[in-house]
PDB file of C-alpha atoms and ligand atoms in Angstrom:
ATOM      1  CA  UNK A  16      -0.562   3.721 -21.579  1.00 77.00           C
ATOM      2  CA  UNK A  17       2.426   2.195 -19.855  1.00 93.00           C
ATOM      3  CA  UNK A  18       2.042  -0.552 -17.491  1.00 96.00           C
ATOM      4  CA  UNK A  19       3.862  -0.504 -14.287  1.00 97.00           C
ATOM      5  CA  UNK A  20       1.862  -3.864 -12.767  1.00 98.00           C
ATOM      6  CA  UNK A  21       0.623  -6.811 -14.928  1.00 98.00           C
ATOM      7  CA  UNK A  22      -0.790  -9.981 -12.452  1.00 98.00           C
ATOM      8  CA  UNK A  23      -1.675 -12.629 -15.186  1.00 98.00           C
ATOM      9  CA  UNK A  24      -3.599 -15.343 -13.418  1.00 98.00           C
ATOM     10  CA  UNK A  25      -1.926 -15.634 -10.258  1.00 98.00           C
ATOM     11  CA  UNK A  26      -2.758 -18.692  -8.002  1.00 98.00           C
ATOM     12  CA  UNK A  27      -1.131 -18.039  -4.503  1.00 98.00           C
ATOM     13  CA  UNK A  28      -1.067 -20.785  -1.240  1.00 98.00           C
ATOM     14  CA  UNK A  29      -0.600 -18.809   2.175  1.00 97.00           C
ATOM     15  CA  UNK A  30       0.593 -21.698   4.431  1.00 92.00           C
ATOM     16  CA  UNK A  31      -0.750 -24.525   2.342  1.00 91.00           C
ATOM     17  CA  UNK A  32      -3.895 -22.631   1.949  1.00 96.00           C
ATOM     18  CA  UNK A  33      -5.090 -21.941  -1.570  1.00 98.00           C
ATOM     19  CA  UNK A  34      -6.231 -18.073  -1.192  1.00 98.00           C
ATOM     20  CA  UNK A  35      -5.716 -16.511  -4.657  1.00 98.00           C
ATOM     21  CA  UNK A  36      -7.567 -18.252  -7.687  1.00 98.00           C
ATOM     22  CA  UNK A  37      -6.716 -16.962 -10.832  1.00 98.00           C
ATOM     23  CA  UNK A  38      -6.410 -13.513 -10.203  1.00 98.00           C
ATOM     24  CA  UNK A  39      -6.074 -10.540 -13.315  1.00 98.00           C
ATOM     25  CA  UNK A  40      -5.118  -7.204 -12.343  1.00 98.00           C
ATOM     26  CA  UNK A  41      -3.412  -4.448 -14.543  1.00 98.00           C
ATOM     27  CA  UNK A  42      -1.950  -1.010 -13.154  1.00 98.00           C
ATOM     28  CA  UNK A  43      -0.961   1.776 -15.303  1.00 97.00           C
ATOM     29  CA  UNK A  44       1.941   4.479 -14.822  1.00 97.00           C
ATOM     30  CA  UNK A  45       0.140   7.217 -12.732  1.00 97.00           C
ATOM     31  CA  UNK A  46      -2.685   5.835 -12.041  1.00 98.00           C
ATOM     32  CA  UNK A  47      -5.147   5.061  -8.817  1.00 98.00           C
ATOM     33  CA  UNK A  48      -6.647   1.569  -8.158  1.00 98.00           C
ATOM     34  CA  UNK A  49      -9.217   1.083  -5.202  1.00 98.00           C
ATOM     35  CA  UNK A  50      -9.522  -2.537  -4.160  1.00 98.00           C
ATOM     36  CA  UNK A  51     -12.305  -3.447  -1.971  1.00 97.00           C
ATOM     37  CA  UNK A  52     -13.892  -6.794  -1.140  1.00 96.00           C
ATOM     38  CA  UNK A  53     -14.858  -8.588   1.423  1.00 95.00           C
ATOM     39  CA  UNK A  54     -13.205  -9.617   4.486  1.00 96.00           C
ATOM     40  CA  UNK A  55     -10.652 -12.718   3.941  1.00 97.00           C
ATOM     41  CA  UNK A  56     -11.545 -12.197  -0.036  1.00 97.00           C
ATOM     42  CA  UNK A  57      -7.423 -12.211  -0.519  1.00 98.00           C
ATOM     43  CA  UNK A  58      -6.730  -8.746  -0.625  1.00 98.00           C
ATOM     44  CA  UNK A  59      -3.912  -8.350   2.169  1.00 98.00           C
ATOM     45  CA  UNK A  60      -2.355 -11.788   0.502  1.00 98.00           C
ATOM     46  CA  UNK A  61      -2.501  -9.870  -2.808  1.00 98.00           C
ATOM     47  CA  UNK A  62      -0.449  -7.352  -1.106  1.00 98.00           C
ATOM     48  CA  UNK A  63       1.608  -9.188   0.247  1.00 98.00           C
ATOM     49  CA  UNK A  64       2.326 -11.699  -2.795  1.00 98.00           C
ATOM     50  CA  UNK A  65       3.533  -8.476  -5.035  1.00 98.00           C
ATOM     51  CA  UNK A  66       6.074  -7.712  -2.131  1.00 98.00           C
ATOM     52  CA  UNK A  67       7.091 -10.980  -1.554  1.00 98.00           C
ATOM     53  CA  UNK A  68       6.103 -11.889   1.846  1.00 97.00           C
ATOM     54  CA  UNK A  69       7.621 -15.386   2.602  1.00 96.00           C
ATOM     55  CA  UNK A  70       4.476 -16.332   3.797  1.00 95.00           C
ATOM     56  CA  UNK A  71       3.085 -16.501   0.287  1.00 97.00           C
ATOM     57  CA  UNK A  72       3.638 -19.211  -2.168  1.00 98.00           C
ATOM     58  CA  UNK A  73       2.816 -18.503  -6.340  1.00 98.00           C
ATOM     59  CA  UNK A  74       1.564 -21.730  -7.867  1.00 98.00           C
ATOM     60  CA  UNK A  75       0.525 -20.320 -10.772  1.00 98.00           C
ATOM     61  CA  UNK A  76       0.516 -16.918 -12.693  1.00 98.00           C
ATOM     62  CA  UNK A  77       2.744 -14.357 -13.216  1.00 98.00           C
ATOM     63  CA  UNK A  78       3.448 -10.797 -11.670  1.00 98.00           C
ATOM     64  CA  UNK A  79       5.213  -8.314 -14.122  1.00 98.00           C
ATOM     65  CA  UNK A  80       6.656  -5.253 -12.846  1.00 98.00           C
ATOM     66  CA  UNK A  81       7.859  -2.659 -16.549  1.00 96.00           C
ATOM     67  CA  UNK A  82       7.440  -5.940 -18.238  1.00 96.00           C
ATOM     68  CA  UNK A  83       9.823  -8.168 -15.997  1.00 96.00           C
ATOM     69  CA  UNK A  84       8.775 -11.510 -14.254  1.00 97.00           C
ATOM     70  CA  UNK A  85       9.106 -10.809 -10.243  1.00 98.00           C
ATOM     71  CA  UNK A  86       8.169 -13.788  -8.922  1.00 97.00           C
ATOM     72  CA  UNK A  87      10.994 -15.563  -7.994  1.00 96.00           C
ATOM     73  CA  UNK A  88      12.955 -11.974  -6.798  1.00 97.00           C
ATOM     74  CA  UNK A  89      13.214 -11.785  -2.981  1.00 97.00           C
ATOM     75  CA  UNK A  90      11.286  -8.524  -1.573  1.00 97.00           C
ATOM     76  CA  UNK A  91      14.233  -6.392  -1.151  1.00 96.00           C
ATOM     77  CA  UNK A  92      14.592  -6.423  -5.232  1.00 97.00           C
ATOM     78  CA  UNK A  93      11.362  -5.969  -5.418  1.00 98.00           C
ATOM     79  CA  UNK A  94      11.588  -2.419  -2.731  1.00 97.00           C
ATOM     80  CA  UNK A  95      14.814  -1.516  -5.667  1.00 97.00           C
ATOM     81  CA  UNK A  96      12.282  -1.770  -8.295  1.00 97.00           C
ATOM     82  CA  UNK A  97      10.062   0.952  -6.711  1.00 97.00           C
ATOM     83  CA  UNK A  98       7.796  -1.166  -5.026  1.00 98.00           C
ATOM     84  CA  UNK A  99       6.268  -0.423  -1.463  1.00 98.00           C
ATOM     85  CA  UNK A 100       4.293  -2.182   0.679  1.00 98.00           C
ATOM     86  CA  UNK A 101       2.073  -0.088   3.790  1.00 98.00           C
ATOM     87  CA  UNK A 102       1.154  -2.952   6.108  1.00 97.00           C
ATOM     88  CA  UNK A 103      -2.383  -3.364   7.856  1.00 96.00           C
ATOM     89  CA  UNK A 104      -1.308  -4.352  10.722  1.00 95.00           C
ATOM     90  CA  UNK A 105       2.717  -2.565  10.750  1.00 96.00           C
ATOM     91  CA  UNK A 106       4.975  -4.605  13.662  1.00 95.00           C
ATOM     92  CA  UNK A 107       6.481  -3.234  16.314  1.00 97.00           C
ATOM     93  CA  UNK A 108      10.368  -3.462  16.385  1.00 97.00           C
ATOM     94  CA  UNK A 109      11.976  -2.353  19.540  1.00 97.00           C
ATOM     95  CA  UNK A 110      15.552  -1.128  19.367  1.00 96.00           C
ATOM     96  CA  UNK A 111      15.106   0.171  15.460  1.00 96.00           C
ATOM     97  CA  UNK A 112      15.262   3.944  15.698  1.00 96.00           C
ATOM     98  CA  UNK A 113      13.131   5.773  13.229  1.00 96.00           C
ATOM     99  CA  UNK A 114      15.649   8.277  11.476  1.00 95.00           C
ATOM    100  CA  UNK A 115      18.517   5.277  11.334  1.00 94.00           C
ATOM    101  CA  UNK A 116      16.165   3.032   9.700  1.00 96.00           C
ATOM    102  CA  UNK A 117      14.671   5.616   7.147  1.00 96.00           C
ATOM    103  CA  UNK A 118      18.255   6.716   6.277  1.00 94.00           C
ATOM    104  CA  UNK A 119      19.266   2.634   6.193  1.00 94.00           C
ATOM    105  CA  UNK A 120      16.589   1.983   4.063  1.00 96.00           C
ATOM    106  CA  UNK A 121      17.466   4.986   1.453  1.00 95.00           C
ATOM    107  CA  UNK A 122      20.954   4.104   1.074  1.00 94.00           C
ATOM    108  CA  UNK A 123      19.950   0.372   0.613  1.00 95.00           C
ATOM    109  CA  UNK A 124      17.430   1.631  -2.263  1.00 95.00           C
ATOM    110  CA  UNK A 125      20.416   3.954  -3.729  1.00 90.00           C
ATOM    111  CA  UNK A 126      18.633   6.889  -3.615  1.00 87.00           C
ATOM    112  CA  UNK A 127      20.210  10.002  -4.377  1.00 85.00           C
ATOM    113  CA  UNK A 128      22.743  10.770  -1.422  1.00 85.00           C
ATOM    114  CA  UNK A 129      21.644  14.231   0.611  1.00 89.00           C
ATOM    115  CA  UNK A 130      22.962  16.003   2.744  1.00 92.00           C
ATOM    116  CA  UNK A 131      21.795  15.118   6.712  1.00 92.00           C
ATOM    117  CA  UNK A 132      20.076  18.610   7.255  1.00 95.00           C
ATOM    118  CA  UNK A 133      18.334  18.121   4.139  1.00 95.00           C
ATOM    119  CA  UNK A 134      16.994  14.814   5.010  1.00 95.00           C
ATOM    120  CA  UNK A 135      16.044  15.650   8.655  1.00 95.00           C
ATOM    121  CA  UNK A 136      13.911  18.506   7.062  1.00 96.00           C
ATOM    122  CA  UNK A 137      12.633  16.477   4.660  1.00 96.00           C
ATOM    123  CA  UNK A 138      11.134  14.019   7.426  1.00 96.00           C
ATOM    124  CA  UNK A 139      10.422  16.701   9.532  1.00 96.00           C
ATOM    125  CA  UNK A 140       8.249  18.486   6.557  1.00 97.00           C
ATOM    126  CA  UNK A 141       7.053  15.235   5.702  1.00 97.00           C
ATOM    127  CA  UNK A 142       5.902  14.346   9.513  1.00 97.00           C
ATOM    128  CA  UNK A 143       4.288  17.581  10.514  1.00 97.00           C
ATOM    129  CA  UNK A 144       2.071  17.470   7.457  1.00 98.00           C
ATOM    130  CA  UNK A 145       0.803  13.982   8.840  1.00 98.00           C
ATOM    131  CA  UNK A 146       0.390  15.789  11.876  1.00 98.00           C
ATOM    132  CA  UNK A 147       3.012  13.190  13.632  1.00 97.00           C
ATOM    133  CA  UNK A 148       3.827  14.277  16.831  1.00 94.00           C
ATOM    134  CA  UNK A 149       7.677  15.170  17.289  1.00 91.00           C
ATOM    135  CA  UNK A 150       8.391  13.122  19.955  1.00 93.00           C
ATOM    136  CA  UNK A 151       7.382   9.985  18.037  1.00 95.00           C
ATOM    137  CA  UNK A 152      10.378  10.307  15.952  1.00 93.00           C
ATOM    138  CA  UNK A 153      12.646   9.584  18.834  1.00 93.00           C
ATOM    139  CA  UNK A 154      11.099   6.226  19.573  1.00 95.00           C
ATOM    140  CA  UNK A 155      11.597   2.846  18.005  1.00 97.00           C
ATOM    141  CA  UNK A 156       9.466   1.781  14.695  1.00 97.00           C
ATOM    142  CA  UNK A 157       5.743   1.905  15.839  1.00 97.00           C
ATOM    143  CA  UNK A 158       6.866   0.945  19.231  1.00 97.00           C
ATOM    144  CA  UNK A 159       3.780   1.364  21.907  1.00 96.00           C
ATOM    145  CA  UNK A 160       2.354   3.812  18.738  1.00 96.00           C
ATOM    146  CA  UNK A 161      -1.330   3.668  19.247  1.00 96.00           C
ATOM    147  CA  UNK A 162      -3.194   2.192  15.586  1.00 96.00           C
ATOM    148  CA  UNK A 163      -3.325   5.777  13.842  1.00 96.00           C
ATOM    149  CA  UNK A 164       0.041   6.533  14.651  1.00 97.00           C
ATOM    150  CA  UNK A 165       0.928   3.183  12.745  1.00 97.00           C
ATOM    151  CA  UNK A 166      -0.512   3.813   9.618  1.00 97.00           C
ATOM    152  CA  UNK A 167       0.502   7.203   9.493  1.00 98.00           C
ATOM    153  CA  UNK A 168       3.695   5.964   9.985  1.00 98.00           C
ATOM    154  CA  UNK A 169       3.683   4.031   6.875  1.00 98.00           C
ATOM    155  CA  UNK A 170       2.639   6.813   4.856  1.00 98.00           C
ATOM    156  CA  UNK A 171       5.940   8.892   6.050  1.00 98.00           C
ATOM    157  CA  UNK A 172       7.831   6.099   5.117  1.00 98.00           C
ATOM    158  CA  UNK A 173       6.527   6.088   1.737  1.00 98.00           C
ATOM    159  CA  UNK A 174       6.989   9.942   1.098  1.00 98.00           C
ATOM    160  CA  UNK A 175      10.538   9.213   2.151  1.00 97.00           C
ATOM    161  CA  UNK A 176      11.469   6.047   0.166  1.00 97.00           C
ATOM    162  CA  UNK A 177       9.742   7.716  -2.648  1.00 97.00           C
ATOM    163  CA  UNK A 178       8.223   4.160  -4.264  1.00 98.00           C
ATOM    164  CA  UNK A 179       7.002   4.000  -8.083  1.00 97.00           C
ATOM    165  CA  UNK A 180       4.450   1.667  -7.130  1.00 98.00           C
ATOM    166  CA  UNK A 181       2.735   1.501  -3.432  1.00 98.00           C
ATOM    167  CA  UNK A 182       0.336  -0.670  -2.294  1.00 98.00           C
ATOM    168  CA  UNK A 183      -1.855   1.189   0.432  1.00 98.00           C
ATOM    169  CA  UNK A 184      -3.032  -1.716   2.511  1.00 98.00           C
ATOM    170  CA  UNK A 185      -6.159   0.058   4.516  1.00 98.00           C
ATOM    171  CA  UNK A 186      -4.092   3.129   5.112  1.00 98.00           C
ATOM    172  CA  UNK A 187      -7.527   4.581   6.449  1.00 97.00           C
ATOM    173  CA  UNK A 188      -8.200   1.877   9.169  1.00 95.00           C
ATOM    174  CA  UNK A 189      -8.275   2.971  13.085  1.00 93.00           C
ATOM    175  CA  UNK A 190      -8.171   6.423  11.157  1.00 96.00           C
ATOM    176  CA  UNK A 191      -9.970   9.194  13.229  1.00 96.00           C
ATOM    177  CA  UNK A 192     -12.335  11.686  10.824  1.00 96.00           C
ATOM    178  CA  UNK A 193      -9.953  13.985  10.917  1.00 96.00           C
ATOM    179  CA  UNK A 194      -6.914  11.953  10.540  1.00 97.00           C
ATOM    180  CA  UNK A 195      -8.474  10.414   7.051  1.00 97.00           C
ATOM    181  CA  UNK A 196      -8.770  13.569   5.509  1.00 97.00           C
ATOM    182  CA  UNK A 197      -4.670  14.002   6.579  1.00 98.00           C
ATOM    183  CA  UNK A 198      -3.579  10.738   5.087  1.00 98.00           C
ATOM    184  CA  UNK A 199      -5.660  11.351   1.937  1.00 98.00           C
ATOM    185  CA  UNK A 200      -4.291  14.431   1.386  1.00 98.00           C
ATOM    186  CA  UNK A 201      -0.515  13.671   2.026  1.00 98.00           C
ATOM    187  CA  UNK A 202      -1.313  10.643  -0.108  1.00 98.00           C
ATOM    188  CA  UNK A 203      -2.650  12.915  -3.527  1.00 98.00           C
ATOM    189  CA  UNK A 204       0.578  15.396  -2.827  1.00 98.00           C
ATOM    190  CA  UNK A 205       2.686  12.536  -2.764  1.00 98.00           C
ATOM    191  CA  UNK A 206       1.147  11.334  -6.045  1.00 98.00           C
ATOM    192  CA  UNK A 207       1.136  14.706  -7.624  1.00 98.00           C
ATOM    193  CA  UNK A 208       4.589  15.334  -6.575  1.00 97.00           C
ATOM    194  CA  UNK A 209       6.027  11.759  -8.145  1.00 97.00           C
ATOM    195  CA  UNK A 210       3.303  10.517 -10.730  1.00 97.00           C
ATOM    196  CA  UNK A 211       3.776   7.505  -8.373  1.00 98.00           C
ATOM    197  CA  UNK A 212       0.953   4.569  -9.039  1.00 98.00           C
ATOM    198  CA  UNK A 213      -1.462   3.118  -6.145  1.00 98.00           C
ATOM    199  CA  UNK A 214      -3.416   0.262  -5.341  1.00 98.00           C
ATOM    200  CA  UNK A 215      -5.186   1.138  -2.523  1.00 98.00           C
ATOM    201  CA  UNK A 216      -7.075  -1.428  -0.625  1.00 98.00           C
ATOM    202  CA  UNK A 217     -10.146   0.358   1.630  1.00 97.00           C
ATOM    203  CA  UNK A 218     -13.366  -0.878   2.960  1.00 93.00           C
ATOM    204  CA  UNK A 219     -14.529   2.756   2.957  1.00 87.00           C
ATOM    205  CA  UNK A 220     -15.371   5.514   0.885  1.00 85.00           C
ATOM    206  CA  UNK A 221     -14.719   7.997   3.382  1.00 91.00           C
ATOM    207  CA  UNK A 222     -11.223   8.519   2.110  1.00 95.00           C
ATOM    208  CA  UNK A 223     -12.493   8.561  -1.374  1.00 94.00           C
ATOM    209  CA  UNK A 224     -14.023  11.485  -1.090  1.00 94.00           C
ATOM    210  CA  UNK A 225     -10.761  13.130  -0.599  1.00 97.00           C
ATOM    211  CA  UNK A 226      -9.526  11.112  -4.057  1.00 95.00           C
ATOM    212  CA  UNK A 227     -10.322  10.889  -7.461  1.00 94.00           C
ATOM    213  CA  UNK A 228      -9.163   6.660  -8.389  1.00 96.00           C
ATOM    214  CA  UNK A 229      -9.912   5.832 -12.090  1.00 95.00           C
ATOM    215  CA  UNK A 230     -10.192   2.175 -11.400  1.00 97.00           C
ATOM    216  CA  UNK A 231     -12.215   0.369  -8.932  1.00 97.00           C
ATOM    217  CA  UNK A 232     -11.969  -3.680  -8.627  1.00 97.00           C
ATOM    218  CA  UNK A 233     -13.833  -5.536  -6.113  1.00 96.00           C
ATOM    219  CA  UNK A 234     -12.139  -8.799  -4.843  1.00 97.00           C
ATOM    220  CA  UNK A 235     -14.169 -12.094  -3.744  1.00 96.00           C
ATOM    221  CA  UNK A 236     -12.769 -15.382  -3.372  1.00 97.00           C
ATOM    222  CA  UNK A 237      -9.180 -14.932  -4.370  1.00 98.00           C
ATOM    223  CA  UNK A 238     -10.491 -13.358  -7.717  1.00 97.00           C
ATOM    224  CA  UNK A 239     -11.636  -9.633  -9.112  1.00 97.00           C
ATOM    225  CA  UNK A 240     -15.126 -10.491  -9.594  1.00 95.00           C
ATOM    226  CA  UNK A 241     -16.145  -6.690 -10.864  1.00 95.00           C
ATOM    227  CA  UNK A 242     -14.449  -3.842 -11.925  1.00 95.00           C
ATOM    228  CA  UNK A 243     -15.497   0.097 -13.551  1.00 94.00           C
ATOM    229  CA  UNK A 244     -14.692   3.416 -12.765  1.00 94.00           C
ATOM    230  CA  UNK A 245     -16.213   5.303  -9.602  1.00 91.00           C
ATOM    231  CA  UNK A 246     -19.971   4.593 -10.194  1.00 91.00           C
ATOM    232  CA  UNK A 247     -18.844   1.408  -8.793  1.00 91.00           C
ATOM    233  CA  UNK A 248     -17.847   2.815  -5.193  1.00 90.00           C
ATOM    234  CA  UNK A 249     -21.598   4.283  -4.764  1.00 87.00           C
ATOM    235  CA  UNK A 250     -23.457   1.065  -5.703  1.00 88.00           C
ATOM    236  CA  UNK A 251     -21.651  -0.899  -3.562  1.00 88.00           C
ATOM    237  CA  UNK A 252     -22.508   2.069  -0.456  1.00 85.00           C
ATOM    238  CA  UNK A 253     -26.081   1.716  -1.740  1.00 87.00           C
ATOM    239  CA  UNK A 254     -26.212  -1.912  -2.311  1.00 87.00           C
ATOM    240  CA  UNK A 255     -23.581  -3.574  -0.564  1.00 88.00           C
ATOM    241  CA  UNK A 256     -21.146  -6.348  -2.747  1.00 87.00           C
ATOM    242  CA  UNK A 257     -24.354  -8.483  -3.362  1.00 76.00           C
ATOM    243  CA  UNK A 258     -22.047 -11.562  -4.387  1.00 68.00           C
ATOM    244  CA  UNK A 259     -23.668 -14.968  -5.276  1.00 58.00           C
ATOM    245  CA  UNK A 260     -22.932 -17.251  -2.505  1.00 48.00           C
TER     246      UNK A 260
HETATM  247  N1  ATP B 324      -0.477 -17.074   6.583  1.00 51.07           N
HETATM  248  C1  ATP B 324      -1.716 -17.555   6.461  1.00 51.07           C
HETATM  249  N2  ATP B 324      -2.031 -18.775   6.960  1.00 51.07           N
HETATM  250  C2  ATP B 324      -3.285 -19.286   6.840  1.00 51.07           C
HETATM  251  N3  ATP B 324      -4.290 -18.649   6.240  1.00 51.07           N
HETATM  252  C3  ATP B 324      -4.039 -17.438   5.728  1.00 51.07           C
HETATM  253  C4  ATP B 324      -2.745 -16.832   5.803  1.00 51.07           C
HETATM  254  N4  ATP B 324      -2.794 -15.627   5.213  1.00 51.07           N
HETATM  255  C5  ATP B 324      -4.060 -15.493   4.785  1.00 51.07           C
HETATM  256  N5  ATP B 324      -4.806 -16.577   5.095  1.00 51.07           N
HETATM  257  C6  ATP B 324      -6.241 -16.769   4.831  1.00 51.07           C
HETATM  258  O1  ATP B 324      -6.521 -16.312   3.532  1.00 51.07           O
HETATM  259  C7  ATP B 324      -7.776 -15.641   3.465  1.00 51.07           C
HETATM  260  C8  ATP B 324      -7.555 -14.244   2.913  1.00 51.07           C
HETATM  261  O2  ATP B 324      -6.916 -13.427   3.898  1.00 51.07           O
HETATM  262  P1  ATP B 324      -6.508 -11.917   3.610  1.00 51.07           P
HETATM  263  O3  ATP B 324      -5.815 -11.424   4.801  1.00 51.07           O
HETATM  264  O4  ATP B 324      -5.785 -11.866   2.319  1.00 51.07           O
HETATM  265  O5  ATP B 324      -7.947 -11.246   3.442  1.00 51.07           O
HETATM  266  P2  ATP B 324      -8.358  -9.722   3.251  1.00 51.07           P
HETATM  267  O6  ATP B 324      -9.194  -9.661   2.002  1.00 51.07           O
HETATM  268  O7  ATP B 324      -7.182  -8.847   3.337  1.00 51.07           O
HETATM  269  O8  ATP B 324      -9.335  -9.491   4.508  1.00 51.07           O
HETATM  270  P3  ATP B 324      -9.577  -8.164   5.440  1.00 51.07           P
HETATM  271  O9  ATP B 324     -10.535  -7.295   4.677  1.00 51.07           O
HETATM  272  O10 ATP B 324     -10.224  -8.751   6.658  1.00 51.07           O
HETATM  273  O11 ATP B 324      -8.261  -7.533   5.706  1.00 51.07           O
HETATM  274  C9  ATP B 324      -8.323 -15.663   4.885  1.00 51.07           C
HETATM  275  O12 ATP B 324      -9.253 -16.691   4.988  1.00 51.07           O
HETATM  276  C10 ATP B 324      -7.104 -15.907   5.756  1.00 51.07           C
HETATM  277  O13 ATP B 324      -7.418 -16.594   6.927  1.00 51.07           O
HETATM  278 MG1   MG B 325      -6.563  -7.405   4.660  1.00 51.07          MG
END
C-alpha cells in the first residue's frame, strides 16, 4: 500500500497552547479514515495543522505528504499537492463571487484548462446533486448561507478542485436527515470517481451508514488513543469513548 499521509509524532501549540501530544496517524492511497473523539480532543487543530493554518505551530513531529516533509510549506503548496481542507465552521467573505473564486482557485492549482461551458456544467452538475439551490451560486462565498448550505458548500468545492487528499472536518454537522444522506453520497461518487483519500472527522454514525471507512481512530487529548476497523464505530454508539480520566 502507498501512503499518501504519514504524521510521525506531531506536537502542535495553537496560540501558545500545547493541543497535539505526540500524535501517529497513517493514510493510505484510496482509502477512508473516520476520526472521532471528544470535543476539544484536537481534531479540528489536526485539520488544520495538515493545511497549514497560521494559527498552528509544529514543535515537534513530522507530516509527510508521498514521502515529502510539509511542514514548513505555506498552505497554498500544500492545496498544489492535492490537499483540501472542508472547514467546520466555513467564513463568510462578502464581495468573493462563487464561480470567480472556483475558477481562481483552479487556475491557481493548474488544473487542466476547460472550456467555460464545460466548467459552468460541471458546477452546475456538481451543485444540483447537493441539492444547492441555484440562486446560491450568484451570491458571495457562504454569505448569509444558513449552516447546511455551508458545508454543502465545501463539498462542491471539493468535487471541483478535485483534491488527492481531503480532510472532511464534520461535513455532517447542522446536516438535516435528509441532507446527510446527500453529502454522503456525493462524497462516495466523488471518491469512486477519483480514488481520492479521506479523513473524515464526525461525531456521528449517521453518515456512516451511508459509507463503508476501513479505518476508525478515536482522538483524546491531542493523541489517537484507539484505533480498528468498523466494530469500533458501534462500541463507541453502545458504550460511549469510556476514556480514563
Ligand atoms: N487558536 C486557538 N487558541 C487557543 N486555543 C485553541 C486554539 N485552537 C484550538 N484551541 C484549543 O485546543 C483544544 C482542541 O480544539 P479543537 O478545535 O482542535 O478540538 P476538536 O476536537 O475539533 O473539538 P470539537 O469536537 O468540539 O470540534 C481546545 O481546548 C481549544 O480550545
Ligand atoms: Mg472540531
Amino acid at each position: 500500500m502507498q501512503l499518501i499521509l504519514e504524521i510521525k509524532n506531531l506536537h502542535v501549540d495553537a496560540e501558545q497552547r500545547n493541543v497535539l501530544k505526540g500524535l501517529n496517524l497513517k493514510v493510505g492511497d484510496d482509502e477512508l479514515h473516520v476520526l472521532m473523539g471528544p470535543n476539544g480532543s484536537g481534531k479540528t487543530t489536526l485539520a488544520k495543522t495538515i493545511m497549514g493554518h497560521p494559527q498552528t505551530h509544529i514543535t515537534g513531529g513530522e507530516i509527510l505528504v508521498d514521502g515529502e516533509a510539509i511542514n514548513d510549506l505555506p498552505p497554498n503548496e500544500r492545496a498544489k499537492k492535492g490537499i483540501f481542507l472542508e472547514f467546520q465552521n466555513p467564513v463568510e467573505i462578502e464581495g468573493l463571487g462563487i464561480v470567480n473564486f472556483l475558477n481562481t482557485a483552479r487556475g491557481a492549482l493548474g488544473k487542466e484548462k476547460i472550456s467555460y461551458k464545460e466548467f459552468m456544467g460541471e458546477i452546475k452538475a456538481n451543485s444540483e446533486s447537493l441539492r444547492i439551490r441555484d440562486d446560491l451560486m450568484g451570491r458571495s462565498l457562504n454569505y448569509g448561507f444558513s449552516g447546511g448550505e455551508k458545508k454543502k458548500m465545501e463539498i462542491l468545492q471539493m468535487a471541483m478542485l478535485r483534491p488527492k487528499f481531503a480532510i472532511l472536518d464534520e461535513p455532517d454537522s447542522g446536516l438535516d436527515v435528509d441532507a446527510v444522506k446527500v453529502v454522503a453520497e456525493n462524497i462516495n461518487a466523488f471518491r469512486e470517481k477519483t480514488h481520492a483519500s479521506m479523513l473524515l472527522i464526525t461525531h456521528y454514525s449517521r453518515i456512516l451508514n451511508y459509507m463503508k471507512p476501513q479505518f476508525v481512530h478515536i482522538m483524546a487529548d491531542g493523541k489517537i488513543v484507539r484505533e480498528g476497523g468498523t466494530k469500533l464505530l458501534g462500541q463507541i454508539e453502545r458504550e460511549g469513548y469510556g476514556l480514563e480520566e
